[in-house]
Amino acid sequence: QKVTVEMLDHLEHLALVDFRDSEGVERLQKAIQFADQLHEVDTGGVEPMDSVLEDRRLYLREDDVTEGNCTKELLKNAREKVEEYFVAPPGNIPLPKLEERETFLQGS
Amino acid sequence: QVSAALKEGRVTPTELCQRCLSLIKSTKFLNAYITVAEEAALKQAEESEKRYRGGQLLGVLDGIPIAVKDNFNTAGIETTCASNMLKGYVPPYNATVVQKLLDRGAVLLGKTNLDEFAMGSGSTDGVFGPVRNPWSYSGQYKEKSVPKSHSEDKESNWVITGGSSGGSAAAVSSFTCFAALGSDTGGSTRNPAAHCGVVGLKPTYGLISRHGLIPLVNSMDVPGILTRCVDDAAVVLGSLAGHDPKDSTTIQDNFKPFELPSLTDVSKLSIGIPKEYHAPGLSSEILALWSKAADLFKNAGARVIEVSLPHTRYSIVCYHVLCTAEVASNMARFDGLEYGHRSDMNKSTESMYAATRREGFNDVVRGRILSGNYFLLKQNYENYFIKAQKVRRLIANDFVKAFESGVDVLLTPTTLSDAVPYMEFIKEDNRTRSTQDDILTQAANMAGLPAINVPTALSERGLPVGLQFIGRSFQEKQLLTVAKWFEKQVKFPVIQLEEVKRHDPAVFQHQKSASFS
C-alpha cells in the first residue's frame, strides 16, 4: 500500500523535517517495504530487547552536584541569546496546514 | 616501535608531530581530515618532549600522534559530524575517550572526515566531500589497474574508503597518525578498516564510554579503534576501557589493561565459521580467503567447526528499523536554539525548527528521521519497533548458542568485496549501499559483541581485504590474542605510497608496520 499524503504531511509535522522531493517519498516507501521483511520472522513468546546490558544494573550515581557553572561556555554556541537566556521565536503557533504551506507535498 | 624510538631519543615528539603534519599536507587529496589542529598539536608535542627529557612519561601513548573522528566532541576544536547542522560548532568539552588519550600524552592532530552523522558505508556523504582510499594511489593498486582508455586519468579511478569512519581509516593507513578513533554502529569502524588495510576494533558495548560521542543509536554505538597492528589496538583499548560515571551504559566491572601474549599453540582454540556469512554477493576472492584462513587454523591444530546463526539475514532489516527509530529521537536535539546551525526563519518556534533542520541535514539524515518517525507511530510501534526489538533478541541469542557450543571466536569475512571505485559506488543510494555493505558487520552491534577486522591480503586489484573475528562479550583479550596470531601468519604488506616514502625514509621504512607499541 502506498503511503497517503496525509501520512506524509503528518510525518513532516512530527519530524519537523521535509521530504523535499519525490525521491524523498520513494525513500520512505522503500524503507517500509524493506522493514516489512521483519514479519517473516516468528517472534512468538520472545520478549523485546532494549539493551544488550539488560542483565546488569545500570549505574546511578549520587544525586550530588559535582560540576556546572559553565553558563558562559554554553551560551557561546547559541546564535540568539539575551543575558542568560536562549531566545526562541514565539511558540504555540502550529505549523501552517498543508494547503497553506509551501511544501513539495502540495502537488501530490 | 615508535614509542621505543621516542624513549631512546631517536626521534622527538615535536619532530614526529611535524612529520605527521607535513604528511597530512601532502596527502590532502585524500580528504581524510576535516580539521587539522596544527598549533594545538605542536604545543602538545612540545609538552610531551619536556616530559621525555625529564623522564616523566604519562604512559606508552605519550607523544604519539592520533586522529579522532569528527563526531567526537573536542574542546576548542570544531566538531561538525560532516554536517551543515554543526558547521562552526566548537564544543566546550572533550569526549571522555578524547580526554583519556590527552591525559596520557597523546598528540591530537585533528578531526577526521566521515559520512554525515556517521550514516553511511562509504564516507562519501559528508558535506566536506568524500574520503579517498590511500590504496587508490598505492604502487600495488596502480600496477594492477589497466587504464580503460587513453583519456582516462588516474583521478577518476580512485576507490572509496568504506565508512562511516573512512577518514580515520585513511589517516592511519596513510601513516599520518599512529592510531585513530572511529565509531561503530553497524560496522562503521570495521568496514573502512577492511578497505584501507588497517586493524579496526569494535569493543564490547559497555566497555568504552560514549560520553561525548554524538549519538546515532544509543543501544549500539561504540567508539572504535583503528591502528596498523593488533598490539597497538590493545594498547589504545587499555587506555580507553573502563567505567565512566558520565556514561551509565558503561559496565562497572574493573577493567585491567592487558598485554597480548604471542600465541604459539592454537590447539586449544575453537574457531566457529557461521555458514550464513556466506552471504549473497560475497566475492569469490574473499570466499577463498576466508576458506584459506579457516585452513590456516586447522593446520595449526585448532578446532574449526561450522556453526549456524540462523537470523543473520534479518539483522540488517532489524538494524534498519531500530536505527532509524533511535535516529529520529537523537536528531531531535538539533533545533538551532542552543548550538549548531539556526535558520533565519523567525515566525514561530516550530517553523524555525523546521527550517533549521531542512537547511542543516542532508537527504540521508532526513530520510532516516522520517522513516524512524514512521516506525514509531502509534499504529506502527508494535508491528515495527517492538517487532524489531524481538528479532534483536533472537539475533543475540543465536550468538549465545554458538558460543555455548564450545566455540571461542567466530571467523567471518568483513566485507563482500574489496573497495569499489567512487564512480561506481555513488550509482546506488546510501540506504541500498549500507544494506549491502553492513551485512557482515551489523550483527555484532546488534548483540553488543566485540569484533575486529584484521587486514589479510591484497585482492587481484591490489586492494586490501580483511577478515573479521567476533568474540564473546568482554573477552577482548582472547579476541585480540587470536587476531594477533592470525596477523602474524598472514604478513599483510605495507602500502607503497610515494608520499610516505618521500617523507620519512628513516622513521617509517625500517619498521614493517610502523606500530607504536
XYZ file of C-alpha atoms in Angstrom:
625
model
C 0.000 0.000 0.000
C 1.212 3.466 -0.805
C 1.688 5.987 1.951
C -1.003 8.668 1.818
C -0.352 12.370 1.502
C -1.973 12.873 4.903
C 0.522 10.449 6.404
C 3.454 12.173 4.716
C 2.229 15.508 5.985
C 1.795 14.058 9.468
C 5.374 12.770 9.418
C 6.718 16.108 8.266
C 4.941 17.710 11.219
C 6.243 15.175 13.721
C 9.777 15.162 12.473
C 9.965 18.838 11.531
C 11.951 17.693 8.530
C 10.815 17.744 4.916
C 10.640 15.093 2.226
C 11.801 17.677 -0.266
C 11.078 15.757 -3.476
C 9.662 12.585 -4.934
C 12.970 10.866 -4.205
C 12.391 11.507 -0.513
C 8.951 9.951 -0.666
C 10.297 6.996 -2.651
C 12.902 6.569 0.020
C 10.235 6.167 2.691
C 8.226 3.752 0.556
C 11.261 1.582 0.012
C 12.162 1.791 3.701
C 8.741 0.499 4.726
C 8.871 -2.250 2.140
C 12.272 -3.268 3.394
C 11.164 -3.262 7.015
C 8.180 -5.460 6.184
C 10.565 -8.391 5.904
C 10.584 -8.457 9.694
C 7.164 -10.035 9.612
C 8.623 -13.190 8.144
C 10.269 -13.928 11.476
C 8.361 -15.871 14.099
C 8.734 -13.987 17.352
C 6.108 -15.845 19.325
C 6.948 -15.762 23.020
C 10.002 -13.562 22.507
C 10.470 -10.531 24.710
C 11.658 -7.299 23.065
C 15.291 -6.455 23.823
C 16.044 -2.861 24.803
C 19.683 -3.249 25.601
C 22.365 -5.914 25.479
C 23.205 -4.973 29.060
C 19.734 -5.827 30.320
C 21.077 -8.352 32.812
C 23.111 -5.734 34.610
C 22.149 -2.967 36.971
C 22.521 0.426 35.410
C 24.956 2.705 37.157
C 23.232 5.503 39.000
C 25.420 7.991 40.749
C 24.594 10.009 43.829
C 22.345 12.967 43.215
C 25.043 15.490 44.101
C 26.094 18.469 42.038
C 29.695 17.877 41.009
C 30.104 20.282 38.134
C 28.385 23.135 36.397
C 28.698 26.907 36.446
C 29.580 26.935 32.779
C 26.873 29.299 31.590
C 29.256 31.416 29.550
C 30.689 28.464 27.632
C 27.298 27.005 26.929
C 25.903 30.288 25.698
C 28.850 30.713 23.353
C 27.413 28.212 20.941
C 23.942 29.722 20.700
C 23.185 32.189 17.951
C 20.441 34.151 19.617
C 20.656 34.937 23.276
C 19.761 37.651 25.729
C 21.631 37.739 29.044
C 21.450 34.134 30.203
C 18.538 33.119 28.023
C 18.391 31.243 24.753
C 15.969 33.178 22.579
C 13.328 31.361 20.580
C 10.702 32.751 18.232
C 7.141 32.749 19.614
C 5.836 29.293 20.470
C 2.319 27.935 20.458
C 1.952 28.720 16.787
C 1.415 25.462 14.912
C 2.992 24.887 11.522
C 0.617 26.042 8.784
C -1.638 23.349 7.349
C -0.721 21.507 4.157
C -2.815 23.783 1.928
C -1.219 26.879 3.367
C 2.387 25.732 3.388
C 4.924 25.755 0.653
C 5.773 22.128 0.512
C 6.564 19.546 -2.086
C 3.589 17.553 -0.886
C 1.182 20.228 -2.165
C 1.309 18.914 -5.665
C 0.739 15.253 -4.783
C 58.201 0.641 17.950
C 57.903 4.377 17.606
C 57.340 4.580 21.333
C 60.681 2.891 21.819
C 62.210 5.333 19.343
C 60.826 8.214 21.363
C 62.187 6.789 24.587
C 65.617 6.225 23.098
C 65.658 9.741 21.746
C 65.994 8.632 18.121
C 63.131 10.938 17.358
C 61.457 13.632 19.443
C 57.712 14.181 19.873
C 57.871 17.506 18.068
C 59.757 16.005 15.123
C 57.214 13.204 14.963
C 54.356 15.655 15.151
C 55.847 17.874 12.456
C 56.402 14.958 10.132
C 52.835 13.810 10.552
C 51.505 17.324 9.996
C 53.599 17.694 6.888
C 52.466 14.295 5.603
C 48.887 15.353 6.218
C 49.547 18.348 3.966
C 50.995 16.206 1.179
C 48.116 13.767 1.368
C 45.455 16.457 1.393
C 43.936 14.992 -1.741
C 42.724 12.069 0.375
C 40.388 14.467 2.192
C 40.799 12.392 5.328
C 40.894 15.343 7.717
C 38.216 17.960 8.237
C 40.159 19.974 10.790
C 43.876 19.892 11.470
C 44.727 21.346 14.877
C 48.284 22.255 13.958
C 49.082 24.744 16.708
C 47.486 22.754 19.485
C 49.182 19.571 18.332
C 52.623 21.152 18.258
C 52.044 22.532 21.718
C 51.081 19.079 22.994
C 54.155 17.653 21.295
C 56.394 20.199 22.982
C 54.963 19.349 26.376
C 55.482 15.694 25.680
C 59.070 16.405 24.742
C 59.616 18.110 28.097
C 58.305 15.003 29.796
C 60.635 12.747 27.800
C 63.613 14.884 28.719
C 62.610 14.810 32.373
C 61.919 11.080 32.215
C 58.346 11.516 33.449
C 56.184 9.903 30.837
C 52.427 9.741 31.107
C 52.401 6.300 29.525
C 53.187 4.478 26.336
C 50.967 6.841 24.339
C 52.948 9.914 25.375
C 53.861 11.903 22.280
C 52.042 9.592 19.895
C 50.108 11.470 17.164
C 46.492 10.397 16.880
C 43.384 11.484 14.991
C 39.774 11.490 16.079
C 36.603 11.066 14.017
C 34.671 14.291 13.767
C 31.671 13.016 15.701
C 33.553 13.084 18.988
C 33.374 16.332 20.920
C 36.765 18.014 21.257
C 37.061 21.114 23.412
C 38.096 24.146 21.420
C 38.254 22.213 18.143
C 35.385 22.458 15.691
C 33.239 19.326 15.676
C 30.978 19.042 12.676
C 29.879 15.421 12.122
C 30.401 16.406 8.458
C 27.064 18.193 8.571
C 25.875 21.726 7.899
C 23.967 21.428 11.130
C 27.151 21.583 13.182
C 29.443 23.630 10.974
C 31.168 26.092 13.228
C 30.212 24.251 16.402
C 33.034 24.338 18.901
C 32.358 22.043 21.853
C 33.074 23.233 25.390
C 34.232 19.798 26.470
C 36.160 16.712 25.438
C 34.524 13.359 24.936
C 35.702 11.005 27.671
C 37.748 8.913 25.233
C 39.428 12.031 23.858
C 40.187 13.251 27.370
C 41.676 9.892 28.273
C 44.011 9.975 25.276
C 45.072 13.526 26.035
C 45.626 12.684 29.704
C 48.062 10.011 28.585
C 50.024 12.460 26.482
C 48.732 11.593 23.027
C 49.034 14.370 20.466
C 45.717 15.167 18.786
C 46.461 16.055 15.159
C 42.933 16.714 14.011
C 39.403 15.544 13.266
C 38.743 13.090 10.516
C 36.119 13.008 7.803
C 33.048 10.763 7.842
C 29.614 10.253 6.338
C 27.228 12.895 7.670
C 26.366 11.983 11.251
C 28.038 8.624 10.687
C 25.234 7.464 8.430
C 26.670 5.577 5.529
C 29.116 2.919 4.461
C 31.368 4.844 2.097
C 32.444 8.081 3.815
C 31.075 9.738 0.715
C 28.040 11.525 2.119
C 29.509 14.271 4.270
C 29.390 17.999 3.472
C 33.160 18.139 3.157
C 33.173 15.661 0.326
C 34.195 12.009 0.069
C 37.333 10.470 1.536
C 39.699 8.765 -0.898
C 41.219 5.441 -0.069
C 45.032 5.843 0.140
C 45.402 2.493 -1.576
C 43.989 4.136 -4.729
C 47.401 5.778 -5.012
C 49.483 2.823 -3.935
C 52.028 1.096 -6.094
C 50.132 -2.131 -5.557
C 46.851 -0.787 -6.967
C 48.465 1.146 -9.800
C 50.300 -1.838 -11.186
C 47.114 -3.898 -11.247
C 44.840 -1.296 -12.790
C 44.516 -1.328 -16.528
C 43.630 2.081 -17.917
C 40.430 1.691 -19.895
C 41.182 4.444 -22.337
C 43.948 6.893 -23.052
C 41.922 9.852 -21.870
C 41.032 8.332 -18.525
C 43.279 9.857 -15.929
C 44.066 8.243 -12.619
C 41.918 10.836 -10.874
C 38.650 9.123 -11.709
C 39.850 5.698 -10.708
C 40.124 6.228 -7.002
C 38.314 3.876 -4.664
C 36.292 4.605 -1.553
C 37.497 4.031 1.975
C 34.293 2.449 3.179
C 32.522 4.035 6.127
C 31.486 5.747 8.032
C 34.905 6.160 9.785
C 36.651 6.478 6.431
C 38.714 9.500 7.382
C 40.150 7.768 10.424
C 40.947 4.635 8.443
C 42.592 6.629 5.669
C 44.614 8.636 8.204
C 46.018 5.506 9.840
C 46.532 3.758 6.511
C 48.484 6.685 5.038
C 50.757 6.939 8.085
C 49.600 10.414 9.062
C 48.858 9.199 12.576
C 49.548 6.118 14.650
C 46.039 5.445 15.837
C 42.628 6.927 15.258
C 39.244 6.839 16.905
C 36.221 5.897 14.888
C 32.731 4.898 15.877
C 30.958 1.646 15.141
C 27.192 1.282 14.999
C 26.701 -1.104 12.093
C 30.283 -1.750 11.090
C 31.490 1.807 10.697
C 34.955 1.055 12.056
C 35.497 -2.431 10.667
C 34.245 -1.710 7.151
C 36.712 1.104 6.354
C 39.419 -0.791 8.225
C 38.973 -3.686 5.807
C 39.028 -1.444 2.740
C 42.040 0.547 3.938
C 44.073 -2.386 5.168
C 44.200 -1.457 8.845
C 43.114 -3.058 12.084
C 39.631 -1.965 13.152
C 38.402 -2.937 16.605
C 34.820 -2.693 17.765
C 34.833 -3.219 21.528
C 32.031 -4.817 23.520
C 29.123 -2.446 24.078
C 29.532 -1.038 27.554
C 33.302 -1.297 27.730
C 34.229 2.135 26.467
C 32.454 5.365 27.342
C 30.221 7.013 24.789
C 30.144 10.297 26.690
C 30.909 12.975 24.139
C 30.336 10.739 21.122
C 27.481 12.368 19.243
C 24.961 9.538 19.316
C 23.413 7.704 16.437
C 21.915 4.588 18.009
C 22.338 4.682 21.780
C 21.922 0.947 22.200
C 24.529 0.015 19.596
C 27.091 2.830 19.235
C 30.605 2.218 20.454
C 33.849 4.155 19.964
C 36.056 2.199 17.549
C 39.840 1.904 17.424
C 41.877 1.971 14.201
C 45.570 1.087 14.195
C 48.167 -0.521 11.983
C 48.598 -3.621 14.098
C 46.711 -5.608 16.715
C 49.176 -4.855 19.538
C 48.573 -1.131 19.052
C 44.826 -1.674 19.238
C 45.298 -3.448 22.563
C 47.333 -0.527 23.897
C 44.715 2.023 22.909
C 41.968 -0.209 24.294
C 43.860 -0.354 27.557
C 43.810 3.426 27.752
C 40.159 3.814 26.948
C 38.237 0.989 28.556
C 36.641 1.214 31.940
C 33.660 2.581 33.787
C 32.752 6.220 33.241
C 30.351 7.812 35.698
C 29.296 10.141 32.902
C 28.057 7.214 30.800
C 25.779 4.962 32.736
C 25.822 2.366 29.972
C 29.430 1.539 30.772
C 29.746 -1.518 32.957
C 31.084 -1.174 36.444
C 33.403 -4.184 36.387
C 37.014 -3.385 36.954
C 38.942 -3.326 33.691
C 42.585 -4.355 33.705
C 44.626 -3.302 30.667
C 46.472 -6.277 29.227
C 49.445 -7.085 27.078
C 48.807 -9.595 24.353
C 50.608 -12.928 24.647
C 52.251 -14.206 21.495
C 50.345 -17.397 20.930
C 52.349 -20.283 19.608
C 49.924 -23.088 20.306
C 46.409 -22.798 18.945
C 45.424 -26.397 19.536
C 43.161 -25.449 22.410
C 41.320 -22.924 20.290
C 37.924 -23.496 18.759
C 37.019 -21.362 15.761
C 33.440 -21.127 14.543
C 32.576 -20.485 10.920
C 28.993 -19.199 10.658
C 27.595 -20.567 7.436
C 25.100 -17.741 6.952
C 28.013 -15.339 6.480
C 28.457 -16.877 3.056
C 26.117 -14.067 2.057
C 24.799 -13.447 -1.450
C 27.176 -11.133 -3.215
C 30.264 -12.328 -1.393
C 33.108 -12.147 -3.892
C 34.743 -15.437 -4.782
C 38.079 -13.924 -3.847
C 37.001 -13.231 -0.290
C 35.287 -16.572 -0.028
C 38.562 -18.226 -0.975
C 40.494 -16.128 1.503
C 38.038 -16.998 4.274
C 38.428 -20.643 3.470
C 42.205 -20.347 3.430
C 42.116 -18.690 6.824
C 39.994 -21.466 8.255
C 42.501 -23.988 6.908
C 45.322 -21.989 8.445
C 43.799 -22.501 11.872
C 43.007 -26.129 11.166
C 46.521 -26.915 10.043
C 47.888 -25.238 13.130
C 45.869 -27.603 15.264
C 42.827 -25.539 16.179
C 39.337 -26.982 16.104
C 37.442 -25.354 13.260
C 33.726 -26.050 13.081
C 30.785 -24.741 11.166
C 28.123 -23.013 13.242
C 24.781 -21.526 12.406
C 23.405 -18.080 13.199
C 20.002 -18.543 11.567
C 18.728 -14.982 11.957
C 21.739 -13.348 10.306
C 19.848 -12.229 7.243
C 17.289 -10.343 9.320
C 19.952 -8.419 11.152
C 20.065 -5.719 8.505
C 16.290 -5.277 8.460
C 16.190 -5.162 12.221
C 19.003 -2.625 12.243
C 17.198 -0.527 9.675
C 14.140 -0.177 11.914
C 15.935 0.249 15.243
C 18.496 2.622 13.805
C 16.013 4.926 12.111
C 13.851 4.923 15.247
C 16.747 5.891 17.511
C 17.973 8.413 14.967
C 14.557 10.061 14.850
C 14.879 10.547 18.576
C 18.561 11.504 18.707
C 18.364 14.048 15.932
C 15.525 15.868 17.663
C 18.040 17.828 19.710
C 19.154 19.755 16.640
C 16.748 22.650 16.615
C 19.067 25.622 16.293
C 18.399 27.032 19.748
C 21.389 26.027 21.838
C 24.078 25.136 19.305
C 24.636 24.467 15.677
C 23.025 25.951 12.655
C 19.998 28.180 13.130
C 17.753 29.316 10.364
C 16.801 32.963 9.909
C 13.147 31.950 9.890
C 11.582 33.706 12.836
C 7.804 33.316 12.569
C 7.372 30.632 15.204
C 9.398 28.121 17.162
C 8.154 25.230 15.065
C 8.762 26.894 11.770
C 12.243 27.913 12.897
C 12.992 24.316 13.925
C 11.655 23.003 10.627
C 13.658 25.476 8.566
C 16.836 24.874 10.587
C 16.560 21.142 10.109
C 15.680 21.472 6.460
C 18.792 23.553 5.924
C 21.103 21.598 8.208
C 20.547 17.947 7.343
C 21.316 16.138 4.127
C 18.982 13.684 2.339
C 20.305 10.654 4.138
C 19.778 12.074 7.608
C 16.343 13.488 6.803
C 15.343 10.212 5.213
C 16.262 8.234 8.310
C 14.488 10.668 10.619
C 11.302 10.405 8.595
C 11.455 6.612 8.364
C 12.137 6.408 12.074
C 9.156 8.563 12.853
C 7.018 6.313 10.694
C 8.059 3.178 12.564
C 7.429 4.889 15.888
C 3.872 5.972 15.081
C 1.324 4.547 17.488
C -0.196 2.368 14.786
C 3.203 1.015 13.735
C 5.013 0.808 17.072
C 4.109 -2.785 17.851
C 4.492 -4.061 14.321
C 7.807 -2.472 13.539
C 9.687 -1.150 16.547
C 8.725 -3.790 19.104
C 8.934 -6.477 16.433
C 12.466 -5.382 15.599
C 13.412 -5.499 19.277
C 12.159 -9.072 19.452
C 14.156 -10.024 16.383
C 17.145 -8.375 18.029
C 16.861 -10.776 20.935
C 16.727 -13.717 18.514
C 19.903 -12.480 16.827
C 21.676 -12.006 20.153
C 20.559 -15.489 21.232
C 21.985 -17.015 18.041
C 25.415 -15.846 19.159
C 24.924 -17.060 22.712
C 24.056 -20.515 21.405
C 27.044 -20.565 19.064
C 29.439 -19.633 21.854
C 27.818 -22.082 24.234
C 28.508 -24.882 21.797
C 32.164 -24.506 22.706
C 33.369 -22.021 20.139
C 35.820 -19.366 21.363
C 35.855 -16.986 18.447
C 33.978 -16.663 15.159
C 35.765 -16.095 11.857
C 33.905 -14.305 9.063
C 34.599 -12.019 6.125
C 34.313 -8.293 6.936
C 33.124 -7.013 3.577
C 31.578 -8.543 0.478
C 34.333 -7.328 -1.829
C 37.357 -5.067 -1.970
C 36.840 -1.303 -2.222
C 34.831 -0.168 -5.216
C 35.649 2.895 -7.307
C 33.833 6.012 -6.146
C 32.125 6.481 -9.511
C 30.577 3.051 -9.168
C 29.693 3.411 -5.502
C 27.580 6.519 -5.986
C 25.390 4.847 -8.586
C 23.326 3.335 -5.761
C 21.774 5.348 -2.936
C 23.056 5.420 0.637
C 20.474 3.058 2.114
C 20.948 0.416 -0.559
C 24.698 0.588 -0.120
C 24.512 0.428 3.662
C 22.190 -2.532 3.398
C 24.652 -4.375 1.232
C 27.841 -3.364 2.969
C 26.837 -3.733 6.606
C 25.528 -7.233 6.235
C 28.594 -8.927 7.669
C 29.359 -6.453 10.396
C 25.978 -5.376 11.704
C 25.007 -8.399 13.784
C 27.905 -7.874 16.178
C 26.460 -4.448 17.035
C 23.034 -5.971 17.457
C 24.404 -8.390 20.037
C 26.909 -5.947 21.520
C 29.824 -8.305 20.899
C 33.455 -7.331 20.318
C 34.687 -7.742 16.760
C 37.870 -6.918 14.919
C 38.960 -6.600 11.312
C 42.436 -7.911 10.574
C 43.942 -6.995 7.167
C 44.571 -10.299 5.470
C 45.735 -9.997 1.876
C 45.565 -7.943 -1.275
C 42.868 -8.628 -3.823
C 43.507 -9.176 -7.502
C 43.091 -5.461 -7.996
C 45.821 -4.779 -5.451
C 43.436 -3.579 -2.751
C 43.220 -4.701 0.885
C 40.842 -7.393 2.033
C 40.284 -8.115 5.703
C 38.703 -10.856 7.762
C 36.654 -10.414 10.887
C 36.852 -12.139 14.251
C 33.896 -11.902 16.609
C 34.413 -12.711 20.258
C 32.427 -13.264 23.412
C 31.170 -10.343 25.402
C 34.005 -8.572 27.260
C 36.547 -11.173 26.144
C 38.660 -8.674 24.226
C 41.874 -10.236 25.455
C 41.044 -13.595 23.899
C 39.735 -11.970 20.734
C 42.830 -9.849 20.264
C 45.172 -12.719 21.088
C 43.678 -14.788 18.291
C 43.701 -11.772 15.967
C 47.362 -11.153 16.737
C 48.291 -14.749 15.949
C 46.429 -14.535 12.652
C 48.034 -11.208 11.793
C 51.458 -12.755 12.304
C 50.623 -15.640 9.961
C 49.313 -13.550 7.075
C 52.008 -10.842 6.999
C 49.897 -8.229 5.285
C 52.058 -5.981 3.062
C 52.858 -2.338 3.789
C 51.264 0.196 1.494
C 53.622 1.574 -1.151
C 52.769 5.241 -1.079
C 55.042 7.788 -2.744
C 54.226 10.477 -0.220
C 55.136 8.294 2.732
C 58.403 7.124 1.225
C 59.339 10.675 0.334
C 58.658 11.992 3.781
C 60.177 9.605 6.048
C 62.662 7.028 4.963
C 64.052 6.865 8.470
C 61.185 6.534 10.873
C 58.734 4.744 8.670
C 60.636 2.491 6.379
C 62.626 0.277 8.677
C 59.548 -0.559 10.663
C 57.439 -3.164 8.984
C 54.184 -1.881 10.246
C 55.289 1.374 11.875
C 53.452 0.490 15.041
C 53.897 2.366 18.244
C 53.968 -0.465 20.760
